[in-house]
Short mmCIF file of C-alpha atoms in Angstrom, two decimals:
data_model
loop_
_atom_site.label_atom_id
_atom_site.label_comp_id
_atom_site.label_asym_id
_atom_site.label_seq_id
_atom_site.Cartn_x
_atom_site.Cartn_y
_atom_site.Cartn_z
CA MET A 1 22.61 -46.19 -47.47
CA LYS A 2 22.57 -47.78 -50.92
CA SER A 3 22.40 -51.31 -49.54
CA THR A 4 19.50 -50.33 -47.29
CA ILE A 5 17.58 -48.81 -50.19
CA VAL A 6 18.18 -51.89 -52.34
CA LYS A 7 16.96 -54.22 -49.57
CA ARG A 8 13.85 -52.14 -49.05
CA LEU A 9 13.11 -52.11 -52.78
CA ILE A 10 13.47 -55.88 -52.92
CA GLN A 11 11.03 -56.22 -50.02
CA ILE A 12 8.40 -54.42 -52.09
CA ILE A 13 7.82 -57.51 -54.25
CA PRO A 14 6.60 -59.93 -51.52
CA MET A 15 4.62 -57.16 -49.84
CA LEU A 16 2.74 -56.30 -53.03
CA LEU A 17 2.21 -60.01 -53.68
CA PHE A 18 0.65 -60.42 -50.24
CA VAL A 19 -1.56 -57.35 -50.76
CA SER A 20 -2.71 -58.65 -54.14
CA ILE A 21 -3.70 -62.01 -52.66
CA ILE A 22 -5.71 -60.40 -49.86
CA CYS A 23 -7.38 -57.93 -52.23
CA PHE A 24 -8.26 -60.59 -54.79
CA GLY A 25 -9.70 -62.85 -52.08
CA MET A 26 -11.84 -60.04 -50.65
CA ILE A 27 -13.14 -59.20 -54.12
CA LYS A 28 -14.17 -62.79 -54.73
CA LEU A 29 -15.86 -63.01 -51.32
CA ALA A 30 -17.89 -59.86 -52.01
CA PRO A 31 -21.48 -60.45 -53.14
CA GLY A 32 -22.51 -59.67 -56.68
CA ASP A 33 -21.55 -60.58 -60.22
CA PRO A 34 -19.93 -58.13 -62.66
CA VAL A 35 -21.59 -59.89 -65.59
CA LEU A 36 -25.01 -58.74 -64.40
CA SER A 37 -24.17 -55.17 -65.38
CA PHE A 38 -24.07 -56.27 -69.02
CA VAL A 39 -27.19 -58.45 -68.93
CA THR A 40 -30.38 -57.23 -70.63
CA PRO A 41 -33.87 -58.59 -69.91
CA ASN A 42 -34.09 -60.40 -73.28
CA MET A 43 -30.61 -61.97 -73.15
CA HIS A 44 -30.46 -65.77 -73.35
CA PRO A 45 -28.57 -67.81 -70.73
CA GLU A 46 -26.16 -69.02 -73.43
CA ASP A 47 -25.22 -65.45 -74.23
CA ILE A 48 -24.65 -64.69 -70.54
CA GLU A 49 -22.41 -67.73 -70.19
CA ARG A 50 -20.52 -66.78 -73.35
CA MET A 51 -19.96 -63.30 -71.93
CA ARG A 52 -18.70 -64.80 -68.67
CA GLN A 53 -16.22 -66.92 -70.61
CA SER A 54 -15.01 -63.93 -72.62
CA LEU A 55 -14.29 -62.05 -69.38
CA GLY A 56 -12.48 -65.06 -67.92
CA LEU A 57 -14.87 -65.32 -64.96
CA ASP A 58 -15.83 -68.94 -65.62
CA LYS A 59 -12.49 -70.27 -64.33
CA PRO A 60 -11.74 -71.09 -60.66
CA ALA A 61 -10.65 -68.19 -58.49
CA TYR A 62 -7.05 -69.36 -58.13
CA ILE A 63 -6.72 -69.76 -61.91
CA GLN A 64 -8.03 -66.23 -62.40
CA TYR A 65 -5.51 -64.90 -59.89
CA LEU A 66 -2.59 -66.76 -61.50
CA LEU A 67 -3.55 -65.44 -64.92
CA TRP A 68 -3.86 -61.92 -63.54
CA ILE A 69 -0.54 -62.00 -61.67
CA LYS A 70 1.18 -63.35 -64.78
CA GLU A 71 0.01 -60.35 -66.81
CA ALA A 72 0.68 -57.92 -63.93
CA LEU A 73 4.33 -59.01 -63.70
CA SER A 74 4.74 -57.99 -67.33
CA GLY A 75 3.23 -54.55 -66.65
CA ASN A 76 -0.26 -55.36 -67.90
CA LEU A 77 -2.91 -54.79 -65.21
CA GLY A 78 -5.68 -55.93 -67.50
CA TYR A 79 -8.65 -54.17 -69.04
CA SER A 80 -11.54 -52.51 -67.29
CA LEU A 81 -14.77 -54.48 -67.28
CA ILE A 82 -16.76 -51.25 -67.60
CA ASN A 83 -15.17 -49.43 -70.54
CA HIS A 84 -12.75 -52.14 -71.83
CA GLN A 85 -9.77 -49.78 -71.68
CA PRO A 86 -6.33 -50.59 -70.18
CA VAL A 87 -6.33 -50.18 -66.39
CA LEU A 88 -2.80 -48.81 -66.20
CA GLN A 89 -3.40 -46.17 -68.87
CA GLN A 90 -6.55 -44.94 -67.15
CA MET A 91 -4.71 -44.65 -63.84
CA LEU A 92 -1.85 -42.73 -65.44
CA ASP A 93 -4.32 -40.38 -67.13
CA ARG A 94 -6.03 -39.65 -63.80
CA LEU A 95 -2.85 -39.45 -61.71
CA PRO A 96 -1.96 -35.76 -62.41
CA ALA A 97 -5.35 -34.56 -61.17
CA THR A 98 -5.09 -36.57 -57.95
CA ALA A 99 -1.41 -35.76 -57.40
CA GLY A 100 -2.05 -32.04 -57.84
CA LEU A 101 -5.02 -32.03 -55.49
CA MET A 102 -3.38 -34.08 -52.75
CA GLY A 103 0.04 -32.48 -53.14
CA ILE A 104 -1.30 -28.96 -52.72
CA SER A 105 -3.47 -30.06 -49.78
CA ILE A 106 -0.52 -31.65 -47.97
CA LEU A 107 1.71 -28.65 -48.70
CA ILE A 108 -0.85 -26.21 -47.31
CA SER A 109 -1.35 -28.40 -44.25
CA VAL A 110 2.37 -28.60 -43.44
CA VAL A 111 3.01 -24.89 -44.00
CA LEU A 112 0.16 -23.95 -41.66
CA ALA A 113 0.64 -26.77 -39.14
CA ILE A 114 4.21 -25.90 -38.16
CA PRO A 115 3.57 -22.36 -36.84
CA ILE A 116 0.16 -23.29 -35.40
CA GLY A 117 1.55 -26.33 -33.59
CA LEU A 118 4.48 -24.34 -32.19
CA LEU A 119 2.11 -21.56 -31.11
CA ALA A 120 -0.15 -24.04 -29.30
CA ALA A 121 2.78 -25.64 -27.47
CA ALA A 122 4.31 -22.30 -26.50
CA ASN A 123 0.97 -21.23 -24.98
CA ARG A 124 0.10 -24.51 -23.31
CA ASN A 125 -3.22 -24.54 -21.42
CA ARG A 126 -3.95 -20.92 -22.40
CA TRP A 127 -6.93 -19.81 -24.40
CA ILE A 128 -4.97 -19.95 -27.68
CA ASP A 129 -3.98 -23.54 -27.03
CA LYS A 130 -7.53 -24.49 -26.07
CA CYS A 131 -8.99 -22.92 -29.23
CA ILE A 132 -6.43 -24.67 -31.45
CA ASN A 133 -7.08 -28.00 -29.74
CA LEU A 134 -10.82 -27.56 -30.22
CA LEU A 135 -10.37 -26.94 -33.95
CA CYS A 136 -8.04 -29.95 -34.18
CA TYR A 137 -10.56 -32.21 -32.48
CA ILE A 138 -13.21 -30.98 -34.91
CA GLY A 139 -10.91 -31.58 -37.89
CA ILE A 140 -10.07 -35.11 -36.76
CA SER A 141 -13.65 -36.04 -35.88
CA ILE A 142 -15.70 -34.42 -38.63
CA PRO A 143 -16.59 -36.70 -41.58
CA VAL A 144 -15.02 -35.64 -44.85
CA PHE A 145 -18.23 -36.01 -46.85
CA TRP A 146 -20.19 -33.86 -44.37
CA LEU A 147 -17.61 -31.06 -44.47
CA ALA A 148 -17.55 -31.20 -48.27
CA ILE A 149 -21.34 -30.95 -48.52
CA LEU A 150 -21.36 -28.10 -46.01
CA LEU A 151 -18.78 -26.10 -47.97
CA ILE A 152 -20.60 -26.71 -51.24
CA TYR A 153 -23.86 -25.50 -49.71
CA LEU A 154 -22.25 -22.38 -48.23
CA PHE A 155 -19.81 -21.20 -50.90
CA ALA A 156 -21.36 -22.61 -54.08
CA ILE A 157 -25.11 -22.60 -53.51
CA LYS A 158 -25.67 -19.73 -51.06
CA LEU A 159 -22.83 -17.30 -51.78
CA HIS A 160 -22.09 -18.31 -55.39
CA TRP A 161 -18.40 -17.64 -54.84
CA LEU A 162 -16.93 -20.94 -56.01
CA PRO A 163 -17.94 -23.76 -58.37
CA SER A 164 -19.22 -26.92 -56.72
CA VAL A 165 -18.09 -29.77 -58.98
CA GLY A 166 -15.63 -30.58 -61.72
CA MET A 167 -12.09 -29.49 -62.48
CA ARG A 168 -12.85 -26.95 -65.21
CA THR A 169 -15.79 -24.99 -66.52
CA ILE A 170 -17.01 -26.18 -69.92
CA GLY A 171 -15.66 -23.87 -72.58
CA VAL A 172 -13.21 -22.13 -70.21
CA ASP A 173 -9.53 -23.08 -70.37
CA SER A 174 -7.71 -20.87 -67.89
CA PHE A 175 -5.51 -21.48 -64.87
CA TRP A 176 -7.64 -19.30 -62.61
CA ASP A 177 -10.73 -21.33 -63.46
CA MET A 178 -8.94 -24.54 -62.41
CA VAL A 179 -7.80 -22.84 -59.19
CA LYS A 180 -11.37 -21.87 -58.32
CA HIS A 181 -12.53 -25.45 -58.87
CA GLY A 182 -9.75 -26.77 -56.63
CA ILE A 183 -10.30 -24.45 -53.65
CA LEU A 184 -13.15 -26.40 -52.04
CA PRO A 185 -11.68 -29.93 -52.38
CA CYS A 186 -8.27 -28.66 -51.23
CA ALA A 187 -9.91 -26.98 -48.23
CA VAL A 188 -11.68 -30.22 -47.27
CA LEU A 189 -8.54 -32.34 -47.53
CA SER A 190 -6.26 -29.74 -45.92
CA PHE A 191 -8.51 -29.38 -42.88
CA GLY A 192 -8.17 -33.07 -42.01
CA PHE A 193 -4.41 -33.15 -42.61
CA LEU A 194 -3.92 -29.89 -40.73
CA ALA A 195 -5.66 -31.17 -37.60
CA VAL A 196 -3.47 -34.28 -37.46
CA TYR A 197 -0.23 -32.41 -38.16
CA VAL A 198 -0.92 -29.74 -35.55
CA ARG A 199 -1.55 -32.36 -32.87
CA TYR A 200 1.70 -34.15 -33.68
CA ILE A 201 3.73 -30.94 -33.76
CA ARG A 202 2.23 -29.72 -30.49
CA SER A 203 2.93 -33.02 -28.74
CA SER A 204 6.49 -33.21 -30.07
CA THR A 205 7.16 -29.58 -29.15
CA LEU A 206 5.97 -30.08 -25.58
CA SER A 207 8.29 -33.05 -25.16
CA GLN A 208 11.23 -31.09 -26.59
CA LEU A 209 10.63 -28.12 -24.30
CA LYS A 210 11.37 -30.40 -21.34
CA GLU A 211 14.81 -31.36 -22.66
CA ASP A 212 18.00 -30.09 -21.06
CA TYR A 213 19.27 -28.25 -24.13
CA VAL A 214 16.23 -25.96 -24.03
CA GLN A 215 16.82 -25.08 -20.38
CA ILE A 216 20.50 -24.44 -21.07
CA GLN A 217 19.70 -22.08 -23.94
CA LEU A 218 17.21 -20.19 -21.79
CA ALA A 219 19.75 -20.00 -18.98
CA TYR A 220 22.26 -18.43 -21.36
CA GLY A 221 19.75 -15.67 -22.06
CA SER A 222 18.25 -16.81 -25.36
CA SER A 223 14.71 -15.67 -25.95
CA PRO A 224 11.96 -18.34 -25.90
CA LYS A 225 11.02 -17.49 -29.48
CA LEU A 226 14.63 -17.96 -30.66
CA VAL A 227 14.95 -21.29 -28.87
CA LEU A 228 11.62 -22.43 -30.26
CA PHE A 229 12.34 -21.71 -33.93
CA ARG A 230 16.11 -22.31 -34.03
CA HIS A 231 16.55 -25.40 -31.84
CA VAL A 232 13.21 -27.03 -31.09
CA LEU A 233 11.89 -26.81 -34.64
CA LYS A 234 14.63 -29.08 -36.01
CA HIS A 235 13.60 -31.90 -33.67
CA VAL A 236 9.91 -31.31 -34.25
CA LEU A 237 10.28 -31.89 -38.00
CA LEU A 238 11.12 -35.59 -37.52
CA PRO A 239 7.55 -36.82 -36.87
CA ILE A 240 6.35 -34.62 -39.74
CA ILE A 241 8.66 -36.53 -42.08
CA THR A 242 6.98 -39.77 -41.01
CA LEU A 243 3.52 -38.30 -41.54
CA LEU A 244 4.46 -37.04 -44.99
CA GLY A 245 5.73 -40.46 -45.98
CA MET A 246 2.51 -42.11 -44.84
CA SER A 247 0.45 -39.43 -46.58
CA LEU A 248 1.60 -40.61 -50.00
CA ALA A 249 -0.88 -43.45 -49.75
CA ASP A 250 -3.63 -40.84 -49.52
CA LEU A 251 -2.83 -39.86 -53.11
CA VAL A 252 -5.13 -42.74 -53.98
CA ALA A 253 -7.12 -43.86 -50.95
CA GLY A 254 -7.74 -40.60 -49.13
CA ALA A 255 -9.14 -38.78 -52.15
CA ILE A 256 -11.88 -41.29 -53.00
CA VAL A 257 -14.66 -39.58 -51.04
CA THR A 258 -13.55 -36.03 -51.83
CA GLU A 259 -13.10 -36.61 -55.55
CA THR A 260 -16.45 -38.38 -55.76
CA ILE A 261 -18.35 -35.55 -54.06
CA PHE A 262 -16.66 -32.81 -56.09
CA SER A 263 -16.60 -34.87 -59.33
CA TRP A 264 -12.85 -34.37 -59.51
CA PRO A 265 -11.43 -36.45 -62.40
CA GLY A 266 -8.81 -38.30 -60.37
CA ILE A 267 -7.94 -41.84 -59.33
CA GLY A 268 -10.24 -41.63 -56.31
CA SER A 269 -13.39 -41.11 -58.35
CA LEU A 270 -12.16 -43.78 -60.78
CA GLY A 271 -11.87 -46.22 -57.88
CA MET A 272 -15.36 -45.42 -56.63
CA THR A 273 -16.78 -46.06 -60.09
CA ALA A 274 -14.91 -49.37 -60.22
CA VAL A 275 -16.33 -50.45 -56.86
CA LYS A 276 -19.89 -49.61 -57.92
CA GLY A 277 -19.49 -51.51 -61.17
CA MET A 278 -17.54 -54.41 -59.60
CA ASP A 279 -14.68 -53.73 -61.98
CA TYR A 280 -12.22 -56.30 -60.58
CA PRO A 281 -9.14 -55.38 -62.67
CA MET A 282 -9.53 -51.68 -61.86
CA ILE A 283 -9.97 -52.35 -58.13
CA MET A 284 -6.85 -54.54 -58.10
CA GLY A 285 -4.82 -51.95 -59.96
CA ILE A 286 -5.81 -49.05 -57.71
CA THR A 287 -5.25 -51.13 -54.55
CA LEU A 288 -1.76 -52.14 -55.65
CA PHE A 289 -0.94 -48.58 -56.65
CA SER A 290 -2.07 -47.27 -53.27
CA SER A 291 -0.01 -49.92 -51.47
CA LEU A 292 3.03 -49.05 -53.56
CA MET A 293 2.66 -45.38 -52.64
CA LEU A 294 2.55 -46.26 -48.94
CA ILE A 295 5.66 -48.46 -49.16
CA LEU A 296 7.61 -45.89 -51.16
CA GLY A 297 6.44 -43.17 -48.78
CA ASN A 298 7.87 -45.03 -45.80
CA LEU A 299 11.13 -45.56 -47.68
CA ILE A 300 11.39 -41.86 -48.54
CA ALA A 301 10.63 -41.00 -44.91
CA ASP A 302 13.48 -43.23 -43.72
CA ILE A 303 15.88 -41.60 -46.17
CA LEU A 304 14.84 -38.11 -45.10
CA TYR A 305 15.29 -39.14 -41.48
CA ARG A 306 18.98 -39.73 -42.10
CA PHE A 307 19.43 -36.24 -43.51
CA ALA A 308 17.34 -34.57 -40.82
CA ASP A 309 19.00 -36.37 -37.91
CA PRO A 310 22.62 -37.54 -38.39
CA ARG A 311 22.37 -39.60 -35.18
CA ILE A 312 20.17 -42.13 -36.96
CA LYS A 313 22.40 -44.84 -38.41
CA SER A 314 21.57 -48.04 -40.17
CA THR A 315 21.81 -51.20 -38.08
CA ARG A 316 23.50 -54.35 -39.31
#
Protein backbone atom coordinates (compact mmCIF):
# COMPACT_ATOMS: atom_id res chain seq x y z
CA MET A 1 0.00 0.00 0.00
CA LYS A 2 2.71 2.49 0.99
CA SER A 3 4.83 1.73 -2.06
CA THR A 4 1.82 2.20 -4.33
CA ILE A 5 0.99 5.57 -2.78
CA VAL A 6 4.61 6.72 -3.10
CA LYS A 7 4.73 5.70 -6.78
CA ARG A 8 1.48 7.51 -7.50
CA LEU A 9 2.72 10.65 -5.73
CA ILE A 10 5.92 10.58 -7.77
CA GLN A 11 3.87 10.30 -10.96
CA ILE A 12 2.16 13.58 -10.10
CA ILE A 13 5.26 15.59 -11.07
CA PRO A 14 5.47 14.60 -14.78
CA MET A 15 1.69 14.77 -15.12
CA LEU A 16 1.53 18.32 -13.78
CA LEU A 17 4.49 19.25 -15.97
CA PHE A 18 2.67 17.97 -19.05
CA VAL A 19 -0.51 19.83 -18.07
CA SER A 20 1.44 23.05 -17.54
CA ILE A 21 3.03 22.80 -20.99
CA ILE A 22 -0.32 22.24 -22.70
CA CYS A 23 -2.02 25.03 -20.73
CA PHE A 24 0.78 27.51 -21.37
CA GLY A 25 0.78 26.70 -25.09
CA MET A 26 -2.99 27.16 -25.35
CA ILE A 27 -2.76 30.49 -23.54
CA LYS A 28 -0.12 31.74 -25.96
CA LEU A 29 -2.15 30.57 -28.96
CA ALA A 30 -5.24 32.42 -27.74
CA PRO A 31 -5.89 35.79 -29.40
CA GLY A 32 -5.46 38.98 -27.45
CA ASP A 33 -2.82 40.80 -25.45
CA PRO A 34 -3.00 41.29 -21.67
CA VAL A 35 -1.09 44.57 -21.96
CA LEU A 36 -4.03 46.15 -23.80
CA SER A 37 -6.06 46.14 -20.59
CA PHE A 38 -3.60 48.65 -19.12
CA VAL A 39 -3.31 50.87 -22.20
CA THR A 40 -4.96 54.31 -22.20
CA PRO A 41 -5.74 56.33 -25.34
CA ASN A 42 -2.98 58.89 -24.63
CA MET A 43 -0.25 56.35 -23.79
CA HIS A 44 2.90 56.47 -25.92
CA PRO A 45 4.23 53.34 -27.65
CA GLU A 46 7.41 53.55 -25.53
CA ASP A 47 5.35 53.34 -22.38
CA ILE A 48 3.43 50.34 -23.73
CA GLU A 49 6.68 48.57 -24.57
CA ARG A 50 8.10 49.41 -21.15
CA MET A 51 5.00 47.93 -19.53
CA ARG A 52 5.37 44.79 -21.64
CA GLN A 53 8.96 44.43 -20.48
CA SER A 54 7.99 44.90 -16.83
CA LEU A 55 5.45 42.06 -17.15
CA GLY A 56 8.01 39.82 -18.85
CA LEU A 57 5.90 39.47 -22.01
CA ASP A 58 8.61 40.71 -24.37
CA LYS A 59 10.60 37.45 -24.12
CA PRO A 60 10.02 34.37 -26.32
CA ALA A 61 7.30 32.00 -25.20
CA TYR A 62 9.66 29.21 -24.17
CA ILE A 63 11.72 31.63 -22.07
CA GLN A 64 8.56 32.82 -20.33
CA TYR A 65 7.57 29.23 -19.59
CA LEU A 66 11.01 28.32 -18.22
CA LEU A 67 11.00 31.37 -15.96
CA TRP A 68 7.50 30.53 -14.77
CA ILE A 69 8.24 26.86 -14.09
CA LYS A 70 11.39 27.84 -12.20
CA GLU A 71 9.36 30.02 -9.83
CA ALA A 72 6.52 27.47 -9.63
CA LEU A 73 8.90 24.73 -8.45
CA SER A 74 9.82 26.95 -5.51
CA GLY A 75 6.14 27.47 -4.62
CA ASN A 76 5.76 30.85 -6.30
CA LEU A 77 2.99 30.85 -8.93
CA GLY A 78 3.64 34.46 -9.81
CA TYR A 79 1.59 37.61 -9.46
CA SER A 80 -1.75 38.41 -11.01
CA LEU A 81 -1.63 40.75 -13.98
CA ILE A 82 -4.93 42.32 -12.89
CA ASN A 83 -4.41 43.19 -9.22
CA HIS A 84 -0.66 42.44 -8.84
CA GLN A 85 -1.26 40.15 -5.85
CA PRO A 86 0.27 36.66 -5.35
CA VAL A 87 -1.66 34.00 -7.27
CA LEU A 88 -1.26 31.32 -4.63
CA GLN A 89 -2.47 33.55 -1.80
CA GLN A 90 -5.57 34.56 -3.75
CA MET A 91 -6.39 30.92 -4.47
CA LEU A 92 -5.96 29.96 -0.82
CA ASP A 93 -8.19 32.85 0.25
CA ARG A 94 -10.94 31.72 -2.15
CA LEU A 95 -10.57 27.98 -1.50
CA PRO A 96 -12.79 27.74 1.65
CA ALA A 97 -15.77 29.26 -0.17
CA THR A 98 -15.43 26.87 -3.11
CA ALA A 99 -14.68 23.84 -0.93
CA GLY A 100 -17.71 24.51 1.26
CA LEU A 101 -20.03 24.99 -1.70
CA MET A 102 -18.85 21.95 -3.64
CA GLY A 103 -18.42 19.74 -0.58
CA ILE A 104 -21.98 20.31 0.61
CA SER A 105 -23.32 19.83 -2.93
CA ILE A 106 -21.53 16.50 -3.34
CA LEU A 107 -22.60 15.34 0.12
CA ILE A 108 -26.25 16.14 -0.57
CA SER A 109 -26.04 14.41 -3.94
CA VAL A 110 -24.57 11.19 -2.51
CA VAL A 111 -26.98 11.03 0.43
CA LEU A 112 -29.98 11.41 -1.89
CA ALA A 113 -28.61 9.37 -4.80
CA ILE A 114 -28.13 6.11 -2.89
CA PRO A 115 -31.77 5.56 -1.82
CA ILE A 116 -33.16 7.00 -5.07
CA GLY A 117 -30.91 4.82 -7.22
CA LEU A 118 -31.77 1.70 -5.22
CA LEU A 119 -35.47 2.56 -5.42
CA ALA A 120 -35.28 2.97 -9.21
CA ALA A 121 -33.50 -0.36 -9.65
CA ALA A 122 -35.87 -2.22 -7.33
CA ASN A 123 -38.84 -0.93 -9.35
CA ARG A 124 -37.35 -1.39 -12.80
CA ASN A 125 -39.60 -0.34 -15.70
CA ARG A 126 -42.36 0.77 -13.31
CA TRP A 127 -43.72 4.28 -13.10
CA ILE A 128 -41.34 5.18 -10.24
CA ASP A 129 -38.34 4.11 -12.28
CA LYS A 130 -39.57 5.99 -15.34
CA CYS A 131 -40.12 9.20 -13.36
CA ILE A 132 -36.66 8.97 -11.77
CA ASN A 133 -35.05 8.32 -15.14
CA LEU A 134 -36.85 11.32 -16.62
CA LEU A 135 -35.55 13.59 -13.86
CA CYS A 136 -32.05 12.17 -14.30
CA TYR A 137 -32.10 12.83 -18.03
CA ILE A 138 -33.22 16.39 -17.32
CA GLY A 139 -30.47 16.85 -14.73
CA ILE A 140 -27.79 15.55 -17.09
CA SER A 141 -29.01 17.51 -20.10
CA ILE A 142 -30.03 20.86 -18.64
CA PRO A 143 -27.37 23.61 -18.83
CA VAL A 144 -26.12 24.76 -15.45
CA PHE A 145 -26.42 28.45 -16.27
CA TRP A 146 -30.03 28.06 -17.44
CA LEU A 147 -31.06 26.23 -14.26
CA ALA A 148 -29.31 28.85 -12.14
CA ILE A 149 -31.08 31.72 -13.89
CA LEU A 150 -34.40 29.91 -13.60
CA LEU A 151 -34.01 29.39 -9.85
CA ILE A 152 -32.94 33.00 -9.33
CA TYR A 153 -36.00 34.22 -11.23
CA LEU A 154 -38.37 31.95 -9.30
CA PHE A 155 -37.09 32.05 -5.72
CA ALA A 156 -35.32 35.42 -5.60
CA ILE A 157 -37.23 37.70 -7.95
CA LYS A 158 -40.78 36.31 -7.90
CA LEU A 159 -41.14 34.73 -4.46
CA HIS A 160 -38.48 36.75 -2.60
CA TRP A 161 -37.60 33.72 -0.51
CA LEU A 162 -33.85 33.57 -1.06
CA PRO A 163 -31.07 36.02 -1.98
CA SER A 164 -29.85 35.85 -5.56
CA VAL A 165 -26.13 36.69 -5.40
CA GLY A 166 -23.24 36.88 -2.99
CA MET A 167 -22.21 34.86 0.04
CA ARG A 168 -23.39 37.24 2.75
CA THR A 169 -25.69 40.21 3.11
CA ILE A 170 -23.85 43.49 3.68
CA GLY A 171 -23.94 44.34 7.35
CA VAL A 172 -25.24 40.89 8.38
CA ASP A 173 -22.79 38.40 9.89
CA SER A 174 -24.78 35.31 10.81
CA PHE A 175 -24.61 31.64 9.90
CA TRP A 176 -28.23 31.52 8.78
CA ASP A 177 -27.64 34.37 6.34
CA MET A 178 -24.76 32.44 4.74
CA VAL A 179 -26.95 29.33 4.55
CA LYS A 180 -29.67 31.25 2.71
CA HIS A 181 -27.13 32.55 0.20
CA GLY A 182 -25.80 29.03 -0.38
CA ILE A 183 -29.14 27.27 -0.97
CA LEU A 184 -29.54 28.23 -4.64
CA PRO A 185 -25.96 27.50 -5.81
CA CYS A 186 -25.94 24.23 -3.84
CA ALA A 187 -29.27 23.26 -5.43
CA VAL A 188 -27.90 23.94 -8.92
CA LEU A 189 -24.73 21.93 -8.37
CA SER A 190 -26.45 19.11 -6.47
CA PHE A 191 -29.02 18.58 -9.21
CA GLY A 192 -26.33 17.81 -11.79
CA PHE A 193 -24.34 15.55 -9.45
CA LEU A 194 -27.50 13.81 -8.27
CA ALA A 195 -28.58 12.89 -11.79
CA VAL A 196 -25.21 11.31 -12.60
CA TYR A 197 -24.95 9.44 -9.29
CA VAL A 198 -28.48 8.04 -9.52
CA ARG A 199 -27.83 6.68 -13.02
CA TYR A 200 -24.62 4.97 -11.88
CA ILE A 201 -26.23 3.50 -8.77
CA ARG A 202 -29.24 2.25 -10.71
CA SER A 203 -27.06 0.61 -13.36
CA SER A 204 -24.77 -0.99 -10.78
CA THR A 205 -27.73 -2.21 -8.72
CA LEU A 206 -29.38 -3.85 -11.72
CA SER A 207 -26.19 -5.73 -12.53
CA GLN A 208 -25.82 -6.87 -8.91
CA LEU A 209 -29.40 -8.11 -8.73
CA LYS A 210 -28.53 -10.66 -11.43
CA GLU A 211 -25.69 -12.17 -9.40
CA ASP A 212 -25.95 -15.60 -7.80
CA TYR A 213 -25.54 -14.39 -4.23
CA VAL A 214 -28.74 -12.36 -4.53
CA GLN A 215 -30.72 -15.35 -5.77
CA ILE A 216 -29.30 -17.51 -2.98
CA GLN A 217 -30.30 -14.99 -0.31
CA LEU A 218 -33.81 -14.76 -1.74
CA ALA A 219 -34.03 -18.55 -1.87
CA TYR A 220 -33.15 -18.72 1.83
CA GLY A 221 -36.14 -16.50 2.57
CA SER A 222 -34.50 -13.09 2.95
CA SER A 223 -36.72 -10.19 2.06
CA PRO A 224 -35.86 -8.20 -1.10
CA LYS A 225 -35.43 -5.03 0.97
CA LEU A 226 -32.96 -6.77 3.32
CA VAL A 227 -30.95 -8.17 0.42
CA LEU A 228 -30.93 -4.79 -1.28
CA PHE A 229 -29.62 -2.76 1.66
CA ARG A 230 -27.43 -5.36 3.39
CA HIS A 231 -25.73 -7.13 0.48
CA VAL A 232 -26.24 -5.23 -2.77
CA LEU A 233 -25.49 -1.81 -1.31
CA LYS A 234 -21.90 -2.75 -0.42
CA HIS A 235 -21.13 -3.58 -4.05
CA VAL A 236 -22.99 -0.56 -5.36
CA LEU A 237 -20.77 1.82 -3.36
CA LEU A 238 -17.68 0.97 -5.45
CA PRO A 239 -18.58 3.10 -8.51
CA ILE A 240 -19.63 5.91 -6.17
CA ILE A 241 -16.10 5.94 -4.75
CA THR A 242 -14.74 6.47 -8.25
CA LEU A 243 -17.20 9.28 -8.93
CA LEU A 244 -16.33 11.00 -5.66
CA GLY A 245 -12.64 10.86 -6.51
CA MET A 246 -13.26 12.40 -9.91
CA SER A 247 -15.54 15.02 -8.38
CA LEU A 248 -12.65 16.63 -6.52
CA ALA A 249 -11.62 18.30 -9.75
CA ASP A 250 -14.99 20.03 -9.77
CA LEU A 251 -13.89 21.95 -6.68
CA VAL A 252 -12.26 24.27 -9.19
CA ALA A 253 -13.55 23.59 -12.70
CA GLY A 254 -17.16 22.68 -12.08
CA ALA A 255 -17.94 25.75 -9.99
CA ILE A 256 -16.82 28.37 -12.53
CA VAL A 257 -20.23 28.93 -14.11
CA THR A 258 -22.21 28.60 -10.88
CA GLU A 259 -19.97 30.90 -8.86
CA THR A 260 -19.97 33.48 -11.63
CA ILE A 261 -23.77 33.58 -11.90
CA PHE A 262 -24.33 33.73 -8.15
CA SER A 263 -21.30 36.01 -7.51
CA TRP A 264 -19.95 33.44 -5.08
CA PRO A 265 -16.46 34.50 -3.92
CA GLY A 266 -14.69 31.26 -4.79
CA ILE A 267 -11.95 30.00 -7.09
CA GLY A 268 -14.42 29.52 -9.94
CA SER A 269 -15.36 33.18 -10.17
CA LEU A 270 -11.68 34.07 -9.73
CA GLY A 271 -10.85 31.90 -12.74
CA MET A 272 -13.57 33.49 -14.86
CA THR A 273 -12.22 36.94 -14.03
CA ALA A 274 -8.72 35.78 -14.98
CA VAL A 275 -9.92 34.48 -18.34
CA LYS A 276 -11.71 37.73 -19.15
CA GLY A 277 -8.65 39.77 -18.23
CA MET A 278 -6.17 37.35 -19.85
CA ASP A 279 -4.43 36.96 -16.51
CA TYR A 280 -1.91 34.29 -17.56
CA PRO A 281 -0.38 33.53 -14.12
CA MET A 282 -3.81 33.15 -12.53
CA ILE A 283 -5.06 30.87 -15.33
CA MET A 284 -1.97 28.68 -15.00
CA GLY A 285 -2.32 28.46 -11.24
CA ILE A 286 -6.00 27.52 -11.29
CA THR A 287 -5.45 24.96 -14.07
CA LEU A 288 -2.64 23.27 -12.17
CA PHE A 289 -4.66 23.29 -8.97
CA SER A 290 -7.63 21.70 -10.72
CA SER A 291 -5.38 19.03 -12.26
CA LEU A 292 -3.84 18.31 -8.88
CA MET A 293 -7.29 17.84 -7.35
CA LEU A 294 -8.21 15.35 -10.08
CA ILE A 295 -5.01 13.34 -9.62
CA LEU A 296 -5.32 13.28 -5.83
CA GLY A 297 -9.00 12.38 -6.17
CA ASN A 298 -8.16 9.33 -8.25
CA LEU A 299 -5.50 8.33 -5.72
CA ILE A 300 -7.94 8.65 -2.82
CA ALA A 301 -10.50 6.64 -4.79
CA ASP A 302 -7.98 3.82 -5.29
CA ILE A 303 -7.16 3.78 -1.59
CA LEU A 304 -10.83 3.69 -0.62
CA TYR A 305 -11.35 0.86 -3.09
CA ARG A 306 -8.99 -1.32 -1.10
CA PHE A 307 -10.94 -0.75 2.10
CA ALA A 308 -14.33 -1.18 0.44
CA ASP A 309 -13.41 -4.36 -1.43
CA PRO A 310 -10.67 -6.57 0.09
CA ARG A 311 -10.51 -8.59 -3.15
CA ILE A 312 -8.75 -5.71 -4.87
CA LYS A 313 -5.00 -6.22 -4.49
CA SER A 314 -2.09 -4.32 -5.89
CA THR A 315 -0.38 -5.88 -8.90
CA ARG A 316 3.38 -6.14 -9.21
